[in-house]
Amino acid sequence: MIAEPFAFGDSPMHRADPRLRAVFGAAFAFVTAVAWEFDAILAALFLAVAMAAAARLSPWRLAKRLFFVNGFIALLWIVVPATYPGRAVFSLGPVHLSADGLWVVARITIKSNAIVLSTLALLATMPMASLGQAMYFFRVPQKLVMLILLTYRYMFVMEKEYGRLLRAARVRGFSADTSMNTWRTLGYLLGMLFVRADQRARRVHQAMLCRGFSGRYPSLDAFCFRKTDWAWAAAMVCALALVGGLEWAKWPLS
Amino acid sequence: MGEVALELNDVRYAYPSGRKVLSGVSLSLEKGQRLGLVGANGAGKTTLLLLIMGLLEKTGGTIRVLGKEVASTRDFAWVRKRVGLLFQNADDQLFCPTVLDDVAFGPLNMGASPREARKTAEAVLSRLGLSHLARRVSHRLSGGEKKLVSLATVLAMEPAVLLLDEPTAGLDEEAARRLIGVVKGLSTACIIVSHEYEFLKETTSRIAGLAEGTVAFDEESSLVHTHVHVHPAGKVPHKHV
């Protein structure tokens, strides 16, 4: 089941204005992604941990998410140092591990974790609906937002439908292997899923027409920017300034 | 005879492939009246409802809504503000992220301000005893809740005529009871498509049957009830004794 384990909660982060979090989340990810200096990216990682703490994310669930990300990065630790040009710090037969390569992977590791953590803390802590509304507010094209919201709404239905089709195949003795029969069956399942998705899309469109839909997706949400949000805004600007400053102003700290 | 809310005269429909579904349906519905519509699978019950909403294009006949003949796309935009359709599958009907968004969708499209729309939506939800669901995400509701919320989304537009397509299908006893209670409390004219005669007997005053593309019978609900149990397959026209 696709779920939003972080979306609902009662932390200071959950109460902060979604627009603020959306914009800061994007800016923070961008700055962290382009930063290179270790001071800057370590500061970003530290800030991201602080955000996760402010959002009171369950450490266990967080660890599970980070495990997937770092599993992917583990591959880079194997491949990059051995293939990156530069002075070798360790040689084993024909394999030379380059110092520069190791630094590069270390940077990637810190940056990825910082970005994933901050995104989880800032964006995953709001329901998809709020993110959609925040996107509307920032004049992201209507069609794009509608696509996202409808995809999100019907993803679950499609998932269920796929589950139903798969069960129907299983109760008649289907088990996946690499035979031609498996590929054919999977083809049928996928084809059927597309047909049903298309039919459902038509019915949903009809339902929308019945309720006066004329191409505009109206929005009910009125955001309210509270006093505490000013504090959040200030803190977020400081966070960006810190990471950016460490990167570009070559802060005397280094 | 009261004022007519909906009148169908010799309405026909054939699929683009040429297969005929309706070959001349005539029905009328008075204001405040509830009419049950029965018929075998594929008899064209849902098709008829879609024709009334202008979601399918009829191939012949006339449809009058609140005394006005409707035919063009523009007419049907007008119809959709006055006639509400409850879809068979609630997942088709609830497409907004949260319940409140969904119920407010119609009023917002009809030009209400967000504040008014929210008020209307909250009022309808509380009338149906669903206020506690307002902030819930639609796809996480149970089947019965989805159905009632769908009904709320339709009622929020304050329709003059309500079309319900198999409203009790798939509902458990309690959810069905609640739905029956809501439907009986409405003063809106309704057409209710259903296979459940008990439900129709309780909620409607007349039952019409579709067979072979036309109205095979159109009688008082109590009569049809006994009739159907005597001849379970008796949907073809014949005289009562």
Coordinates of C-alpha atoms in Angstrom, one line a residue, chain A residues 1-4 8 127-129 133 149-150 152-154 156-157 160 200 203-214 216-222, chain B residues 50 53 55 80 83 85 87 89 91-98 100-106 108-109 114 117-118 135 137-140 146 153-154 157:
Chain A
M1 CA 0.0 0.0 0.0
I2 CA 1.3 3.4 -1.0
A3 CA 1.0 5.6 2.1
E4 CA 1.8 9.0 3.5
F8 CA -0.2 14.0 9.5
P127 CA -0.8 16.0 2.7
M128 CA -0.6 16.0 -1.1
A129 CA -3.6 18.2 -1.2
Q133 CA -2.7 24.1 -3.2
L149 CA -3.6 15.8 -7.7
L150 CA -5.5 13.4 -9.9
Y152 CA -2.2 11.0 -6.5
R153 CA -6.0 10.4 -6.0
Y154 CA -6.2 7.5 -8.5
F156 CA -4.4 4.1 -5.0
V157 CA -7.3 2.9 -7.1
K160 CA -5.9 -1.8 -5.9
R200 CA -12.3 5.2 -15.3
R203 CA -16.2 8.2 -15.9
V204 CA -14.3 10.6 -13.7
H205 CA -14.5 13.2 -16.3
Q206 CA -18.2 12.7 -16.6
A207 CA -18.6 13.1 -12.9
M208 CA -16.6 16.3 -13.1
L209 CA -18.8 17.6 -15.9
C210 CA -21.9 16.8 -13.8
R211 CA -20.7 19.1 -11.1
G212 CA -20.0 22.0 -13.4
F213 CA -16.4 21.4 -14.2
S214 CA -15.3 23.8 -17.0
R216 CA -10.7 25.2 -13.9
Y217 CA -10.0 23.3 -10.7
P218 CA -11.4 25.6 -8.0
S219 CA -9.7 25.6 -4.6
L220 CA -11.2 25.8 -1.2
D221 CA -8.1 26.2 0.9
A222 CA -7.3 29.6 2.3
Chain B
L50 CA -26.2 9.6 -18.8
M53 CA -27.2 14.6 -18.1
L55 CA -23.0 12.9 -21.1
R80 CA -26.0 19.8 -14.8
V83 CA -29.9 17.7 -12.0
L85 CA -26.3 12.3 -10.7
F87 CA -22.6 7.5 -9.9
N89 CA -19.0 3.7 -8.4
D91 CA -14.4 6.1 -6.7
D92 CA -15.4 7.7 -10.0
Q93 CA -17.2 10.5 -8.2
L94 CA -14.8 11.5 -5.5
F95 CA -11.8 12.9 -7.3
C96 CA -10.7 15.7 -4.9
P97 CA -8.0 15.1 -2.3
T98 CA -10.2 15.6 0.8
L100 CA -14.5 18.8 2.1
D101 CA -12.8 19.7 -1.2
D102 CA -15.0 17.3 -3.0
V103 CA -18.3 18.5 -1.5
A104 CA -17.3 22.1 -2.2
F105 CA -16.3 21.4 -5.8
G106 CA -19.8 21.7 -7.3
L108 CA -17.3 26.5 -6.4
N109 CA -18.0 25.7 -10.0
P114 CA -14.6 29.8 -1.2
A117 CA -18.7 26.9 -0.7
R118 CA -17.1 25.8 2.5
R135 CA -10.8 16.6 6.6
V137 CA -8.7 11.9 2.4
S138 CA -11.4 10.5 0.1
H139 CA -9.6 7.3 -0.9
R140 CA -9.2 6.2 2.7
K146 CA -17.7 6.9 0.1
T153 CA -21.3 16.1 -3.2
V154 CA -24.4 16.0 -5.3
M157 CA -25.4 21.6 -5.6

